[in-house]
Short mmCIF file of C-alpha atoms in Angstrom, two decimals:
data_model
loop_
_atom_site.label_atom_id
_atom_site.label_comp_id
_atom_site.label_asym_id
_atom_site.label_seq_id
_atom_site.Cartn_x
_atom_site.Cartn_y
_atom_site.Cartn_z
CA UNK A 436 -14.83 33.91 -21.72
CA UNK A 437 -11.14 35.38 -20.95
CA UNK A 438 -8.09 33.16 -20.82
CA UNK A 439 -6.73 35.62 -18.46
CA UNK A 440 -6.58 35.18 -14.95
CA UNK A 441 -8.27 38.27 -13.45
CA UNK A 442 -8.28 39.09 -9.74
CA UNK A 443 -8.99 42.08 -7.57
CA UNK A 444 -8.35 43.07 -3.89
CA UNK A 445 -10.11 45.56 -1.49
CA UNK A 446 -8.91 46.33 1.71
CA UNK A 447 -11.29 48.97 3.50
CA UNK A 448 -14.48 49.43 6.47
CA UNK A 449 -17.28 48.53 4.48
CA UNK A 450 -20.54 50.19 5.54
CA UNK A 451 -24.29 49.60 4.47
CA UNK A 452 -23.82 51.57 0.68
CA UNK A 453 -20.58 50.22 0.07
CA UNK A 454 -21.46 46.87 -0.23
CA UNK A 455 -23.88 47.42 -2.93
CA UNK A 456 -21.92 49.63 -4.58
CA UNK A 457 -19.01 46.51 -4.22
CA UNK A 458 -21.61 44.35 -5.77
CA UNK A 459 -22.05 46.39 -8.31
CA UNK A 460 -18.77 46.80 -9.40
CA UNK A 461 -18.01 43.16 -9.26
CA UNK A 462 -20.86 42.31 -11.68
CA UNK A 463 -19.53 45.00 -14.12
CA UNK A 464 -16.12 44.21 -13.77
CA UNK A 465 -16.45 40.32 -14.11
CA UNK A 466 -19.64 40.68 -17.12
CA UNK A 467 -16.90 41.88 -19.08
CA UNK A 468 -15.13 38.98 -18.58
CA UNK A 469 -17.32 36.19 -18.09
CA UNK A 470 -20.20 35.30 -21.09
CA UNK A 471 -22.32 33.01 -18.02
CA UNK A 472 -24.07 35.95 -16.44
CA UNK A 473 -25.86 33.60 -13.95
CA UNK A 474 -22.12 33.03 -12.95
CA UNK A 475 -21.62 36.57 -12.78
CA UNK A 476 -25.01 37.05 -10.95
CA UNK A 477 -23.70 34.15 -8.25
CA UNK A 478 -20.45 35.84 -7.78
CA UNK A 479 -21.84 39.18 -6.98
CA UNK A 480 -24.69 37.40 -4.27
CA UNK A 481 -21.92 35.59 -2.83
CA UNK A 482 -19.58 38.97 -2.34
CA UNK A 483 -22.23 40.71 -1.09
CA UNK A 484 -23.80 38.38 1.58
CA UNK A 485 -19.95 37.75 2.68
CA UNK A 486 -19.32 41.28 3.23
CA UNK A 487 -22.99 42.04 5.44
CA UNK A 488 -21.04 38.82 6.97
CA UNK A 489 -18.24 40.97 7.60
CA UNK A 490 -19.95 44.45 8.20
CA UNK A 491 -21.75 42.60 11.23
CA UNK A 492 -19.00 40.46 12.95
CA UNK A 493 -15.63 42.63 12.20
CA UNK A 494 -14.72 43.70 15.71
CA UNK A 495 -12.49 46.60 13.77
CA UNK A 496 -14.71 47.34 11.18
CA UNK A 497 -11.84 46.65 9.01
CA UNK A 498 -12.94 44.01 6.05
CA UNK A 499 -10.00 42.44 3.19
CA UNK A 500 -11.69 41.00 -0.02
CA UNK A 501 -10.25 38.73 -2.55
CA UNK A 502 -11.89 37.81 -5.51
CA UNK A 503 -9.74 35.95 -8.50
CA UNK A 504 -10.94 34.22 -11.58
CA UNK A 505 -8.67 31.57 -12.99
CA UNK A 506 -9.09 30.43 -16.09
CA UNK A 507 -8.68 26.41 -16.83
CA UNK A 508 -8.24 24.14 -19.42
CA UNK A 509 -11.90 22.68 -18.71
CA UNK A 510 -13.06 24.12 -16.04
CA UNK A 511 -12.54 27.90 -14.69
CA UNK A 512 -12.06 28.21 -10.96
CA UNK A 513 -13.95 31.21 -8.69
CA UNK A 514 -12.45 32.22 -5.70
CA UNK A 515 -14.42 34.96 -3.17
CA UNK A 516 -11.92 35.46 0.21
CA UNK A 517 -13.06 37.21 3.22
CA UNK A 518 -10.86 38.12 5.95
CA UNK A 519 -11.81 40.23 8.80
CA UNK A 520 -10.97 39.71 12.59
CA UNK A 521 -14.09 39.20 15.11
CA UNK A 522 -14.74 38.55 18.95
CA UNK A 523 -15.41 35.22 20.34
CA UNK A 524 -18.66 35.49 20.58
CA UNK A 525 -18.89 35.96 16.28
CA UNK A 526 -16.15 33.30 15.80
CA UNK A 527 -18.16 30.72 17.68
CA UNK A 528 -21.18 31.91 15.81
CA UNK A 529 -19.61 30.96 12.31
CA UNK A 530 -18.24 28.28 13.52
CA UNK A 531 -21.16 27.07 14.31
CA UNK A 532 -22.34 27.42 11.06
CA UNK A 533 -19.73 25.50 9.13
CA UNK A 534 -20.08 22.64 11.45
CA UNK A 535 -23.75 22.55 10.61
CA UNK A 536 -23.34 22.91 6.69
CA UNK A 537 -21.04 19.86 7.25
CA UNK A 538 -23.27 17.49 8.34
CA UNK A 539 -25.60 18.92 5.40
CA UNK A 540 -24.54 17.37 2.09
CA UNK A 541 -27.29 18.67 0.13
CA UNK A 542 -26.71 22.70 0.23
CA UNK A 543 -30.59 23.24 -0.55
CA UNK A 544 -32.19 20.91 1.77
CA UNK A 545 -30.00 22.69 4.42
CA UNK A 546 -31.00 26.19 2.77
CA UNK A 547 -34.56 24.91 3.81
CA UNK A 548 -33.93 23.67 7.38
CA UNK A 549 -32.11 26.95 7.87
CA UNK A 550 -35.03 29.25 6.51
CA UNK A 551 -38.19 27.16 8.73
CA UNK A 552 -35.65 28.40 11.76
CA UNK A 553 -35.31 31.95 10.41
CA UNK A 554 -38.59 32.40 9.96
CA UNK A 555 -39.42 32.59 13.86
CA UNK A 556 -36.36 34.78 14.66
CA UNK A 557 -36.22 38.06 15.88
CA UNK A 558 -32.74 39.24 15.59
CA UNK A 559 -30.78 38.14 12.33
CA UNK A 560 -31.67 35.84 9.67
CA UNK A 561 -28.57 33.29 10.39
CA UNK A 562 -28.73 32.47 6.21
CA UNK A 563 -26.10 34.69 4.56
CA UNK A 564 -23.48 31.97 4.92
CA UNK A 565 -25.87 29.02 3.88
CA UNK A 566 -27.49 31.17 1.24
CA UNK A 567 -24.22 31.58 -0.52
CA UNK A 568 -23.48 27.73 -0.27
CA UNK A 569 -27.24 27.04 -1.84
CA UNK A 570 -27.66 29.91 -4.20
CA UNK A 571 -24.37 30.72 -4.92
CA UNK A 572 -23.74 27.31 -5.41
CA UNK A 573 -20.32 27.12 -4.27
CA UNK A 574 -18.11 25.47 -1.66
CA UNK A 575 -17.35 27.09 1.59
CA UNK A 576 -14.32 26.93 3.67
CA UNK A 577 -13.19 28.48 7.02
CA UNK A 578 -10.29 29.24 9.06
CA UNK A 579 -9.80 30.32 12.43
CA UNK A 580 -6.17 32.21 13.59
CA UNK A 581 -6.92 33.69 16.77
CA UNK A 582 -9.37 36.42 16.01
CA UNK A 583 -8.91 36.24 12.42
CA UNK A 584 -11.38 34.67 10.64
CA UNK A 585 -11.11 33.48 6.65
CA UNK A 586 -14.41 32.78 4.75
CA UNK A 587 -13.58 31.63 1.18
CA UNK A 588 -16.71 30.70 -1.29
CA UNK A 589 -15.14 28.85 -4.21
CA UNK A 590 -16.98 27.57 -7.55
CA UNK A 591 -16.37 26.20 -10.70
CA UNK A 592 -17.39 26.98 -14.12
CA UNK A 593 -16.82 25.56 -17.57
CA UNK A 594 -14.04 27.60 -19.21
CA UNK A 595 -15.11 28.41 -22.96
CA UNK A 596 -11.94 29.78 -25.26
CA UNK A 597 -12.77 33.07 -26.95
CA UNK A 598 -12.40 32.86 -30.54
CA UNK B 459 -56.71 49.76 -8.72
CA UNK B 460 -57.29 51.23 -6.06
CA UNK B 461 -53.91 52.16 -4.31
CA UNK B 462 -53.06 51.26 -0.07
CA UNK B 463 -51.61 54.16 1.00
CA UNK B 464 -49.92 52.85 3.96
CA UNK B 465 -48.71 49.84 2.63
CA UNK B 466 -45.31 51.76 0.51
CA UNK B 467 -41.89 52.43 1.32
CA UNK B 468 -39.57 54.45 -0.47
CA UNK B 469 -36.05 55.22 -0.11
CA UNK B 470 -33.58 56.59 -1.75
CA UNK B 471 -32.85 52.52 -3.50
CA UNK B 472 -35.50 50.93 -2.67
CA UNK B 473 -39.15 51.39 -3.15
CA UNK B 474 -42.42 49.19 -2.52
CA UNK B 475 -45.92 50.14 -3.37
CA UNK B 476 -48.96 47.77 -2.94
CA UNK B 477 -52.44 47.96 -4.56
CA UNK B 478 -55.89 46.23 -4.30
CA UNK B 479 -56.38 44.40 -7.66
CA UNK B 480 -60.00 42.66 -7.28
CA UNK B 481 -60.07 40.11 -4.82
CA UNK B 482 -56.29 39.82 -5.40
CA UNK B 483 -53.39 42.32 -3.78
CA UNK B 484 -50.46 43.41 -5.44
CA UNK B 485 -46.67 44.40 -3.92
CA UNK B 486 -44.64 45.78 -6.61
CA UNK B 487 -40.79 46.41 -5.80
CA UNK B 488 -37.73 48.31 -7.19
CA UNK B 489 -34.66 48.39 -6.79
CA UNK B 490 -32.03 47.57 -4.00
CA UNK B 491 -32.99 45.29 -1.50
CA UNK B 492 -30.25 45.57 1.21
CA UNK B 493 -29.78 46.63 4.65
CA UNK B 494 -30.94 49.49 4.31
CA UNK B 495 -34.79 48.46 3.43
CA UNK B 496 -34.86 45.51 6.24
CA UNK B 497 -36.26 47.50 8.59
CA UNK B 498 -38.90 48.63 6.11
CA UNK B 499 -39.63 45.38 4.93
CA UNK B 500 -40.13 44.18 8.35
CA UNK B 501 -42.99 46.45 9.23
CA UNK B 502 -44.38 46.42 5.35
CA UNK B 503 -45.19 42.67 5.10
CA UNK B 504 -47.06 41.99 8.18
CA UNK B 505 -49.36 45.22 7.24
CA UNK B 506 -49.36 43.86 3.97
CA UNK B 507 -50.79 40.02 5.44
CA UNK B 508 -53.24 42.24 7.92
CA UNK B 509 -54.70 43.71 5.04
CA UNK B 510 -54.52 40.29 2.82
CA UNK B 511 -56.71 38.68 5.99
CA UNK B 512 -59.13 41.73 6.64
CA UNK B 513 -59.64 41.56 2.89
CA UNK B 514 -60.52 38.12 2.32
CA UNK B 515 -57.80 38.56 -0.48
CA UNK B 516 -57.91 35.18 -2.49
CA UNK B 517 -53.50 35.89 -3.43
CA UNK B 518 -50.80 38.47 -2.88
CA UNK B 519 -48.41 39.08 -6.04
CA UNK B 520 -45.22 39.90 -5.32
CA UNK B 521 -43.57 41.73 -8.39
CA UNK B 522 -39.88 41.40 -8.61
CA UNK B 523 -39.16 42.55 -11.68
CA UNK B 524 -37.46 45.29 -11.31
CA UNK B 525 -35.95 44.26 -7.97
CA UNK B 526 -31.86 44.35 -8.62
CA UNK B 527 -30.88 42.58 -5.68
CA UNK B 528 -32.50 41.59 -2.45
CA UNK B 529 -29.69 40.09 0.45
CA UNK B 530 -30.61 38.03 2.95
CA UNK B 531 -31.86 39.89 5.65
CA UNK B 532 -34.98 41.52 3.03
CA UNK B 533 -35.06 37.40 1.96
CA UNK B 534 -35.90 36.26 5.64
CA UNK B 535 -38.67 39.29 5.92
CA UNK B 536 -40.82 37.16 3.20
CA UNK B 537 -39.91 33.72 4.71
CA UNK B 538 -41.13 35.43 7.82
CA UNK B 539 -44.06 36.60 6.06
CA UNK B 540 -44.53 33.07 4.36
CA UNK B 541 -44.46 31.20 7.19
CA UNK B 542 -47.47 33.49 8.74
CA UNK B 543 -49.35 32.46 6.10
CA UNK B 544 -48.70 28.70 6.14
CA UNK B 545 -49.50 28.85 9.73
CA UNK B 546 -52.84 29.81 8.83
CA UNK B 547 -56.23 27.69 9.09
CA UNK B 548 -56.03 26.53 5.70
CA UNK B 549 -59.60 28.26 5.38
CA UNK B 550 -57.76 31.40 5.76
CA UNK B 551 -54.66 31.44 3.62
CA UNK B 552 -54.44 33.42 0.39
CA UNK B 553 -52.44 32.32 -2.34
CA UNK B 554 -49.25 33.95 -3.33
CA UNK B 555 -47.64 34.41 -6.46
CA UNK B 556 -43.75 35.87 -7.83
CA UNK B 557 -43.37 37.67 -11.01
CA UNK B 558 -39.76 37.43 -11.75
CA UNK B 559 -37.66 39.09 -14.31
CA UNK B 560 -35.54 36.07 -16.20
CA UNK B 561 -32.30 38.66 -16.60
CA UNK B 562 -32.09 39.21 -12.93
CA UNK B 563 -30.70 35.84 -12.57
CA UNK B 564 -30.62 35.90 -8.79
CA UNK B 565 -34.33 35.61 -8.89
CA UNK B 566 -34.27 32.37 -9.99
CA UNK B 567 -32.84 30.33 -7.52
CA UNK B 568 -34.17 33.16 -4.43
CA UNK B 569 -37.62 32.77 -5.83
CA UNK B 570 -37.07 29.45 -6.10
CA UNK B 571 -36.19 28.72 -2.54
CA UNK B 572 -39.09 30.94 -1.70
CA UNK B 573 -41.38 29.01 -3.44
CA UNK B 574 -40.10 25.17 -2.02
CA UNK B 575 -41.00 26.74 1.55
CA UNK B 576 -44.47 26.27 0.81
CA UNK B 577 -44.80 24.73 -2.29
CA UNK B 578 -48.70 24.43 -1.97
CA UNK B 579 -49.12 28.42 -2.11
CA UNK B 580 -46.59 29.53 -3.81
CA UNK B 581 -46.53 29.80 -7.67
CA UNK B 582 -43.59 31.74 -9.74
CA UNK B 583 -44.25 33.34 -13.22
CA UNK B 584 -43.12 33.76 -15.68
#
């Protein structure tokens, strides 16, 4: 694994083949990087479920992405940023999401409540966010500045020195 | 085999195909479940349960193997589809089993989740 920190920024409208193609390149760019590939394969879930996040709720269209990689003594430190500005309507929807994963401490048992009420919907899935919480098994933050919404996905992994 | 022409998609990254296998059927995927194949997904699996139902099928496998990536909104199609089944008079379900593909590691945990929605049907393998 690298002792370098490594970090790269996007700024652009993602559409439906972008984000793949974003997943992609994260995957390639980090496998280099990173010997856990399940790590790798967590990272790349997590971008791409945050930027369908951001595809469906920007009210511009326009998307930033942050993802850094910071190497530790122990432990290594993941770092996925989402910034995009949205209409109340969206705000209050992922609002309402966080406040839910809060009162859920376990991030699968939540995963589970969340898919029985998929399951019946007709519009959406409403399990991106909670998906990359129990799957990409990392912590989730949000903030709220007017209409500008922050999602950042954060996880940690054992660093390993390259010989 | 004999093949169920209705039941495929295919799209430029994605394709499905399913097949009658004995009393068993069988969905085979590819490649790049996104937002692009929701819409297919959506209309494939309840055809694909329709058929399961009219043919007495005793399981459905679901081959992942060569699935790259499947996002949430292709993920809640099969919980949808799950969910049909559990709702089922227990006379009537069919079992369903995953074959996943170890180096996708995304399977894992996805399949996973899949399979802890209905425990009592669902089997993974490898």
């Amino acid at each position: 694994m690298t002792l370098t920190p490594t970090a790269f920024e996007l700024s652009f409208q993602p559409n439906v083949e972008l984000i793949s193609i974003v997943r992609r390149f994260v995957s390639d760019f980090y496998d280099r990087m990173i010997e856990d590939r399940d790590t790798v394969s967590r990272m790349a879930l997590a971008t791409h479920e945050l930027l369908e996040n951001a595809v469906k709720y920007a009210s511009d269209g326009a998307t930033f992405l942050s993802i850094t990689f910071e190497p530790g003594e122990t432990t290594s430190t993941v770092s996925i940023r989402l910034v995009n500005r949205a209409d109340a309507e969206h705000i209050a929807a992922v609002a309402a999401i966080f406040e839910e994963m809060s009162r859920h401490d376990d991030p699968f048992s939540h995963y589970q409540v969340a898919m029985a009420r998929s399951a019946k919907r007709k519009v959406g899935s409403g399990l991106g966010l909670v998906r990359v919480r129990a799957e990409g098994e990392m912590t989730m933050s949000h903030t709220i500045e007017d209409d500008r919404v922050t999602i950042l996905a954060q996880t940690t992994v054992r660093a390993r020195r390259s010989s | 085999m004999s093949a169920l022409g209705d039941l495929s998609v295919s799209l430029r990254d994605f394709a499905a195909n399913a097949d009658a296998e004995g009393q068993s059927l069988v969905l085979t995927l590819s490649g790049n479940a996104d937002m692009a194949a929701k819409d297919s997904l959506d209309a494939l699996l309840p055809r694909l349960h329709g058929e399961a139902l009219r043919l007495g099928a005793a399981e459905v496998r679901v081959d992942f193997q060569k699935l790259e990536f499947m996002n949430s909104s292709c993920f809640k199609s099969f919980v949808s589809w799950i969910s049909e089944v559990v709702d089922l008079d227990p006379s009537k379900q069919y079992k369903i089993r995953l074959a996943s593909n170890p180096e996708m590691h995304w399977q894992r945990r996805s399949l996973h989740a899949l399979r802890c929605f209905a425990v009592d049907l669902i089997t993974i393998e490898p």
